[in-house]
PDB file of C-alpha atoms in Angstrom:
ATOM      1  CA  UNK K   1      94.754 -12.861   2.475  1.00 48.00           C
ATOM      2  CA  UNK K   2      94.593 -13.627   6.165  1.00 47.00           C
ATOM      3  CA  UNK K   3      97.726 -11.044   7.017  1.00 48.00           C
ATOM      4  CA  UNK K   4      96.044  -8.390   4.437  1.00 48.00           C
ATOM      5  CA  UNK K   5      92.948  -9.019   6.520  1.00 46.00           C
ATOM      6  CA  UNK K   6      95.058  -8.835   9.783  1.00 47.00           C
ATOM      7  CA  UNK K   7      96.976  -5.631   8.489  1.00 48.00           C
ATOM      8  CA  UNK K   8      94.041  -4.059   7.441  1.00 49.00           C
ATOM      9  CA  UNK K   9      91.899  -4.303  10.211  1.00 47.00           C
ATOM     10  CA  UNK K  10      94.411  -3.592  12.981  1.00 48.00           C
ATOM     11  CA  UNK K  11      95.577  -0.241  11.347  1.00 50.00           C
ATOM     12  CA  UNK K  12      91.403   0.772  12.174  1.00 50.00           C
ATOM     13  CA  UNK K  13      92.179   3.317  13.477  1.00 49.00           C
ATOM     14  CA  UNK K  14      94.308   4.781  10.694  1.00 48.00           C
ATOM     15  CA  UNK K  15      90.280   4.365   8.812  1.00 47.00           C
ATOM     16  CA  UNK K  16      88.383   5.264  11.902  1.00 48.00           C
ATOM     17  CA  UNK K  17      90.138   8.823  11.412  1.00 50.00           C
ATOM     18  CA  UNK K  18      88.986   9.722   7.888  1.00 49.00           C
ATOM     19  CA  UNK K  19      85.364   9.438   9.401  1.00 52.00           C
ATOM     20  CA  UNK K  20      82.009   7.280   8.411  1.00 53.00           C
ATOM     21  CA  UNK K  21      83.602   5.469   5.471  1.00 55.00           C
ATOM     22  CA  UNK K  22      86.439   4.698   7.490  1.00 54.00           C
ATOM     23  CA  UNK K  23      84.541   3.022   9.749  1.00 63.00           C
ATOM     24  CA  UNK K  24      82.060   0.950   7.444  1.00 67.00           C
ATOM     25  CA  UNK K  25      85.212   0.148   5.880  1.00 67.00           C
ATOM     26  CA  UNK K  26      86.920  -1.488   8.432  1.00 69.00           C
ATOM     27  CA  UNK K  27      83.411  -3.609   9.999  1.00 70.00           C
ATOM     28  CA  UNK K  28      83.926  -5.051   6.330  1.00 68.00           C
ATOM     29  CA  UNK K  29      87.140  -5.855   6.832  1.00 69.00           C
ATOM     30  CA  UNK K  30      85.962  -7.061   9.975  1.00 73.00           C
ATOM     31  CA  UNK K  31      83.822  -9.384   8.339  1.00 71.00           C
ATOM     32  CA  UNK K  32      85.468 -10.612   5.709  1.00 70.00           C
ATOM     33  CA  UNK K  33      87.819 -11.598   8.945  1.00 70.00           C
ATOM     34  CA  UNK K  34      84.691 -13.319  10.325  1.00 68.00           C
ATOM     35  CA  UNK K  35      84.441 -15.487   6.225  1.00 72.00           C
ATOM     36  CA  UNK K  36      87.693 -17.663   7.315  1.00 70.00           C
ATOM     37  CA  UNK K  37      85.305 -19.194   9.799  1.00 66.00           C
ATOM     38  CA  UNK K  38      83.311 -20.821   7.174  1.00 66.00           C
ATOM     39  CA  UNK K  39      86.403 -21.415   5.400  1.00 66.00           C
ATOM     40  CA  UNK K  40      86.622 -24.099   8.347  1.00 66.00           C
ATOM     41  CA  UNK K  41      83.623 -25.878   6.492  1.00 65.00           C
ATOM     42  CA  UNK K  42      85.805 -27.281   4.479  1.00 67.00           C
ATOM     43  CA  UNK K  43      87.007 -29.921   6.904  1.00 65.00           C
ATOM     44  CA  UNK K  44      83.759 -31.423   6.639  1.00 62.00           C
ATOM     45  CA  UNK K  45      83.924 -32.565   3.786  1.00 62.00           C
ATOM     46  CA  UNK K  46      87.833 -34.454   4.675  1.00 67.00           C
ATOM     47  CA  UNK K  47      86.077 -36.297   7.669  1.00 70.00           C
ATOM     48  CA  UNK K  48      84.391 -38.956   6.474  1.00 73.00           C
ATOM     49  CA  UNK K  49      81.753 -40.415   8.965  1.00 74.00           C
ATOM     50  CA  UNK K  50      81.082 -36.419   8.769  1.00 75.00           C
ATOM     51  CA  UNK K  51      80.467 -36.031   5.002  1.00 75.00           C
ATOM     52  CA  UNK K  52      78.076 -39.280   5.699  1.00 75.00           C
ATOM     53  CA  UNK K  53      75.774 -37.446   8.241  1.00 77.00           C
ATOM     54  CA  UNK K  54      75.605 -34.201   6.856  1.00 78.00           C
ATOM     55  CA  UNK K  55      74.546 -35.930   3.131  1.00 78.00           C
ATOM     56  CA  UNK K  56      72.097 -37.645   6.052  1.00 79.00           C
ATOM     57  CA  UNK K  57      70.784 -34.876   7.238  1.00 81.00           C
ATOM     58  CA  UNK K  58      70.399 -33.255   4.149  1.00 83.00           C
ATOM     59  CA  UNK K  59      68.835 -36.244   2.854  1.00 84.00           C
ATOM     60  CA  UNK K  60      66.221 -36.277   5.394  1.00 85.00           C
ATOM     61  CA  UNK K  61      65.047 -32.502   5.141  1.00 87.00           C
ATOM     62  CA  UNK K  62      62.361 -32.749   2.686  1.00 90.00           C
ATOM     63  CA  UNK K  63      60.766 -35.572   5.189  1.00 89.00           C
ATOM     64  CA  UNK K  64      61.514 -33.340   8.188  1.00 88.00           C
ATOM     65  CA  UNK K  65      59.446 -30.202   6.026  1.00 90.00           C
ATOM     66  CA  UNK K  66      56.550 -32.465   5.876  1.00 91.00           C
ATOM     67  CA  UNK K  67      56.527 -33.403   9.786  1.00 89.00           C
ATOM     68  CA  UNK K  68      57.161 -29.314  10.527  1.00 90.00           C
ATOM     69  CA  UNK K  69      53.801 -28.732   7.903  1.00 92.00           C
ATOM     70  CA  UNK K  70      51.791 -31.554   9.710  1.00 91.00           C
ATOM     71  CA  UNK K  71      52.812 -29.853  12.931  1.00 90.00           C
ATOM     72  CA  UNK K  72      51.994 -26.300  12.269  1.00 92.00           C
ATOM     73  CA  UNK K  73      48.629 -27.943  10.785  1.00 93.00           C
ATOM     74  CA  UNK K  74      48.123 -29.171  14.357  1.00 93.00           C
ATOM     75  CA  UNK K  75      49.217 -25.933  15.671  1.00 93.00           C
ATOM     76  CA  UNK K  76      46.916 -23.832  14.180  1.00 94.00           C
ATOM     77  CA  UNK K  77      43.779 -26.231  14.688  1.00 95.00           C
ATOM     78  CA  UNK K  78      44.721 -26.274  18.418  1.00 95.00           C
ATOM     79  CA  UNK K  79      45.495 -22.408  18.651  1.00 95.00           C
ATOM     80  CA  UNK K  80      42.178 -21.619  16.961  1.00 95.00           C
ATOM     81  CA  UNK K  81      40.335 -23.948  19.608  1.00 95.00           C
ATOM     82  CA  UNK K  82      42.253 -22.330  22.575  1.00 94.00           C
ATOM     83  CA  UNK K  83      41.798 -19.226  21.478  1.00 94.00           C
ATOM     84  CA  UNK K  84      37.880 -20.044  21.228  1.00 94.00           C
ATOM     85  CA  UNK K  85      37.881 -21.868  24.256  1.00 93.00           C
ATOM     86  CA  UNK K  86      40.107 -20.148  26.923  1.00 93.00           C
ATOM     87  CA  UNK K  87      40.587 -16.208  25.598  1.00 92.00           C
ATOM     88  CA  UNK K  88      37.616 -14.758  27.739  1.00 91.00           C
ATOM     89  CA  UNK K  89      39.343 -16.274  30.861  1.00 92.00           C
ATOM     90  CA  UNK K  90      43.097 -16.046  29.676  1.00 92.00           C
ATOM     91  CA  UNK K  91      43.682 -13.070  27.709  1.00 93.00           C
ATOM     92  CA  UNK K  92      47.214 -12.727  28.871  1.00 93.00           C
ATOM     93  CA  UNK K  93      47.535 -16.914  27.474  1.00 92.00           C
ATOM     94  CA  UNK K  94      44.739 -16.923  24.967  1.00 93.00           C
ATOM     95  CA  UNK K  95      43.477 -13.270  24.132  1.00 92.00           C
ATOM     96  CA  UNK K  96      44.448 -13.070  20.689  1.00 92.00           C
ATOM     97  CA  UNK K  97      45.856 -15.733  17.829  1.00 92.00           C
ATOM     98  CA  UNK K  98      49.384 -14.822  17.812  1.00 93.00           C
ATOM     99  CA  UNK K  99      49.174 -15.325  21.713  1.00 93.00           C
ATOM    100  CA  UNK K 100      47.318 -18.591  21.526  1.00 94.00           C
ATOM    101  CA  UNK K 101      49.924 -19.303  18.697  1.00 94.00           C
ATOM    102  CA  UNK K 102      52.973 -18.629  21.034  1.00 93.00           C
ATOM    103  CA  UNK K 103      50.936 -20.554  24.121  1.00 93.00           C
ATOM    104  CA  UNK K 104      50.989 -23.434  22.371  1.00 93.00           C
ATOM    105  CA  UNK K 105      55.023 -23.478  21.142  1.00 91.00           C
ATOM    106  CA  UNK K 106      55.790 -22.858  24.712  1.00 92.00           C
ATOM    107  CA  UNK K 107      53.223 -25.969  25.294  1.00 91.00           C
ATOM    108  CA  UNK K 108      54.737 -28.185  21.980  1.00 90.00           C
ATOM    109  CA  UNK K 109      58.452 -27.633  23.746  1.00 89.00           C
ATOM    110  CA  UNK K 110      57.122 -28.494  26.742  1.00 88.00           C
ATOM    111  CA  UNK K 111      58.425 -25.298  28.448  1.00 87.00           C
ATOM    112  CA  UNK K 112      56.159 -24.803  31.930  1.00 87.00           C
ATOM    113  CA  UNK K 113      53.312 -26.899  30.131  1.00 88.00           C
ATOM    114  CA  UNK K 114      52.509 -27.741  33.487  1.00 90.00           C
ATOM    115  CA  UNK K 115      51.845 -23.960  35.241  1.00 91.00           C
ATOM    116  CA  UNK K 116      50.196 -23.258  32.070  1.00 92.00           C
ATOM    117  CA  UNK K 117      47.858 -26.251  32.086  1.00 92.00           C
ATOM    118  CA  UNK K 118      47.201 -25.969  35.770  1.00 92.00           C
ATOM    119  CA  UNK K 119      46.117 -22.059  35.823  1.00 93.00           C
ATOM    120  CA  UNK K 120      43.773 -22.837  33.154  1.00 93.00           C
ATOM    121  CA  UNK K 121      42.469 -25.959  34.652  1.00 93.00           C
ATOM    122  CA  UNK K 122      41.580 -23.280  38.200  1.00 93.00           C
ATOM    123  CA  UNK K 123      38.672 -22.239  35.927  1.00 93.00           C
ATOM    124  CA  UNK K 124      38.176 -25.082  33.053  1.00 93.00           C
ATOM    125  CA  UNK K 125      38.918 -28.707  34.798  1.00 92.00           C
ATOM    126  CA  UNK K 126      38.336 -30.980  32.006  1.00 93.00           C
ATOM    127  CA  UNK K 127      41.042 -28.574  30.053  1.00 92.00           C
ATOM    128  CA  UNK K 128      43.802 -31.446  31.011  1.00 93.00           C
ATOM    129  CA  UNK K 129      42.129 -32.909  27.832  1.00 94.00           C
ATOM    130  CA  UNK K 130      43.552 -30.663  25.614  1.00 94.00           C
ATOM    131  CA  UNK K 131      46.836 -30.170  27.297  1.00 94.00           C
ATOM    132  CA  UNK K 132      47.223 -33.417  27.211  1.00 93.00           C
ATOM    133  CA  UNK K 133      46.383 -34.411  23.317  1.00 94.00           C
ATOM    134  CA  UNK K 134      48.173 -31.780  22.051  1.00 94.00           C
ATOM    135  CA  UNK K 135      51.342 -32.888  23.741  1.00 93.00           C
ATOM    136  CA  UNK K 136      50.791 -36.360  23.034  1.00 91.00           C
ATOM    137  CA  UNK K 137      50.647 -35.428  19.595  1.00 91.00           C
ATOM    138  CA  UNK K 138      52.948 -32.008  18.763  1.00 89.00           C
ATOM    139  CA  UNK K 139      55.874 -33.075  21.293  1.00 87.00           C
ATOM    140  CA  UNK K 140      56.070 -37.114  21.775  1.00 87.00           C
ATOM    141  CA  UNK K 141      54.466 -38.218  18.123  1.00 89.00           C
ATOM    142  CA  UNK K 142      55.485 -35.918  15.939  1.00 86.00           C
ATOM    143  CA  UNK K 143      58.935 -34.137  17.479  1.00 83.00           C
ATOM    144  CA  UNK K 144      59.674 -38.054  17.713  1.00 88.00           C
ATOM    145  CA  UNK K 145      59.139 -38.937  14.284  1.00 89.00           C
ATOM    146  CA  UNK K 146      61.784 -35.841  13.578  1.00 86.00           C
ATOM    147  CA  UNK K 147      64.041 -37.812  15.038  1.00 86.00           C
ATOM    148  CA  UNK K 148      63.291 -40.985  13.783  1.00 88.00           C
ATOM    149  CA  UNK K 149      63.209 -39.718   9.919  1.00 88.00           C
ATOM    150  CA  UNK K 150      67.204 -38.200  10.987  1.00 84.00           C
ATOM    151  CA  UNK K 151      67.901 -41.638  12.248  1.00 85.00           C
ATOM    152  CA  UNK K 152      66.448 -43.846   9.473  1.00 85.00           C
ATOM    153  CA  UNK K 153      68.663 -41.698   6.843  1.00 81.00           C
ATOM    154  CA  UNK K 154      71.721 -41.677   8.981  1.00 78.00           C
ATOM    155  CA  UNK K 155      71.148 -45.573   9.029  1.00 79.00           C
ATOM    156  CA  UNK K 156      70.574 -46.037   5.491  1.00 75.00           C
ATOM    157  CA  UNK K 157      74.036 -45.021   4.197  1.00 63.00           C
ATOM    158  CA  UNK K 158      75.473 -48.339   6.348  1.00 60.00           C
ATOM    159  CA  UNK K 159      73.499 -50.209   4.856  1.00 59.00           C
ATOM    160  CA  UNK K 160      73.876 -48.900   1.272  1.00 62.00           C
ATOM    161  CA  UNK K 161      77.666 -50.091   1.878  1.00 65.00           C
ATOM    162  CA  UNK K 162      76.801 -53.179   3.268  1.00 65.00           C
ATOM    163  CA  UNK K 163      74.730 -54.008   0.207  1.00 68.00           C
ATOM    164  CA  UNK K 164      77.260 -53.133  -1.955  1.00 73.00           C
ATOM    165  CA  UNK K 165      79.563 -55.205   0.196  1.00 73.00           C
ATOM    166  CA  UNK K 166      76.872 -57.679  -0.416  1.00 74.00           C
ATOM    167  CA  UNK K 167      77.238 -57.634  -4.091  1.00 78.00           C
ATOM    168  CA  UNK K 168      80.821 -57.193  -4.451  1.00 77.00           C
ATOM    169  CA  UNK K 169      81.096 -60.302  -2.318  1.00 81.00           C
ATOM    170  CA  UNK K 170      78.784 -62.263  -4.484  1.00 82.00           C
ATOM    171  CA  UNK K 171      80.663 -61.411  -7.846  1.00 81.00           C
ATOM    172  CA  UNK K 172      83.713 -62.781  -6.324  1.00 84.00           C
ATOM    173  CA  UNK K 173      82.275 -65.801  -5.242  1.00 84.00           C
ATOM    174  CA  UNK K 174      81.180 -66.157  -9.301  1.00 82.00           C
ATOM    175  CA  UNK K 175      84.635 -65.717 -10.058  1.00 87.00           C
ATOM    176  CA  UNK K 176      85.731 -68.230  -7.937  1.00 86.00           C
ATOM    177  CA  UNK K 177      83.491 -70.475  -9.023  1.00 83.00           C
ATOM    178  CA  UNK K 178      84.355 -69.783 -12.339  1.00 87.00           C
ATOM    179  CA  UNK K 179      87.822 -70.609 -11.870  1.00 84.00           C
ATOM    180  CA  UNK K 180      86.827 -73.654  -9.677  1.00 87.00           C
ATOM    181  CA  UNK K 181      84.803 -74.947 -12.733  1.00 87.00           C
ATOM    182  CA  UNK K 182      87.718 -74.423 -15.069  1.00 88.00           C
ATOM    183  CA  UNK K 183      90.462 -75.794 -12.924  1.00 85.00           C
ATOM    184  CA  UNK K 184      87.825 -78.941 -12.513  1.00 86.00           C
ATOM    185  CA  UNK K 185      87.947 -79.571 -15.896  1.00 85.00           C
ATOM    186  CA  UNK K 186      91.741 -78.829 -16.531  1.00 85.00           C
ATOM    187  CA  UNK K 187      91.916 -81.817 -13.899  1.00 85.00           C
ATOM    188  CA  UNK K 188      89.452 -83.925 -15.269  1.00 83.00           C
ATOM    189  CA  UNK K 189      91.673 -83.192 -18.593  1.00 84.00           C
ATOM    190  CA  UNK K 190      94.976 -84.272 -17.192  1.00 80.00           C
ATOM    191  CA  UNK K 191      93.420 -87.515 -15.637  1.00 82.00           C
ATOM    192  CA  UNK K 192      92.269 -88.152 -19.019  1.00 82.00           C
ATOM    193  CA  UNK K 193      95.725 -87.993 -20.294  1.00 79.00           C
ATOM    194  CA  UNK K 194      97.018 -90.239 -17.196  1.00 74.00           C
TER     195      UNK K 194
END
């Protein structure tokens, strides 16, 4: 497929000739050319320790949607209150929602938090109160607990094996007890004969 795809796309101009189709035909080509890339997926799943963190990661999404809905929850309180606090002074910053919206994912990324926080403190002093809670809780709390969640399911897989380890450890030592027991009484048995 990949020399068909080769073939095809190199003779372009051959296509480019007989006019529009021509050339929608070969940006398909094109991208079909651009498909083998995912193709290269596959060795994800060959790798191991791989396979493990992206059935991690995958794992922890539905946790991570919750933290992103908790954090556009605080998003939009804290844009509504900007906007009611600071748009008269800030239009450019605060006019409008969508602004106020956008001030405060700059602010949450923490992307010249501080120029932002300082021209608004010029004409609102006690503003370093907001600033400074909706950091605290948007970029080290929750951003954090992102992290965290991808960690604590990355982590759980090891220890998944290990208690299986665990278990398959503790059946064998059964069995050898087992056969401890029975080769206890085939001794008793032959001192008996003795």
């Amino acid at each position: 497929m990949d020399s068909n795809l080769t073939v095809s796309a190199s003779s372009g101009s051959l296509w480019t000739t007989l006019g529009r189709w021509g050339s929608n035909f070969i940006s398909a080509l094109r991208a079909a050319r651009a498909i083998r890339l995912l193709l290269s997926m596959r060795l994800l799943g060959s790798v191991k320790n791989l396979r493990i963190l992206m059935a991690s990661i995958g794992k922890s999404l539905p946790n991570i949607g919750w933290i992103f809905l908790l954090l556009m929850f605080f998003n939009v309180i804290y844009t509504v209150i900007g906007t009611l606090l600071f748009a008269g002074d800030f239009p450019e910053l605060f006019g409008r929602l969508h602004l106020s919206f956008y001030t405060m994912i700059e602010l949450m990324t923490l992307e010249g938090w501080n120029d932002t926080a300082r021209v608004v403190m010029t004409e609102y002093p006690y503003a370093w109160i907001f600033f400074l809670s909706y950091i605290a809780i948007t970029a080290y709390i929750l951003l954090n607990a992102v992290a965290g969640v991808i960690v604590d399911c990355i982590m759980s897989p090891g220890t998944e094996e290990s208690k299986e380890r665990e278990i398959d450890m503790i059946a064998r030592q059964d069995e050898m007890a087992k056969d401890i027991e029975r080769l206890e009484a085939k001794i008793d048995e032959l001192t008996k004969r003795l």
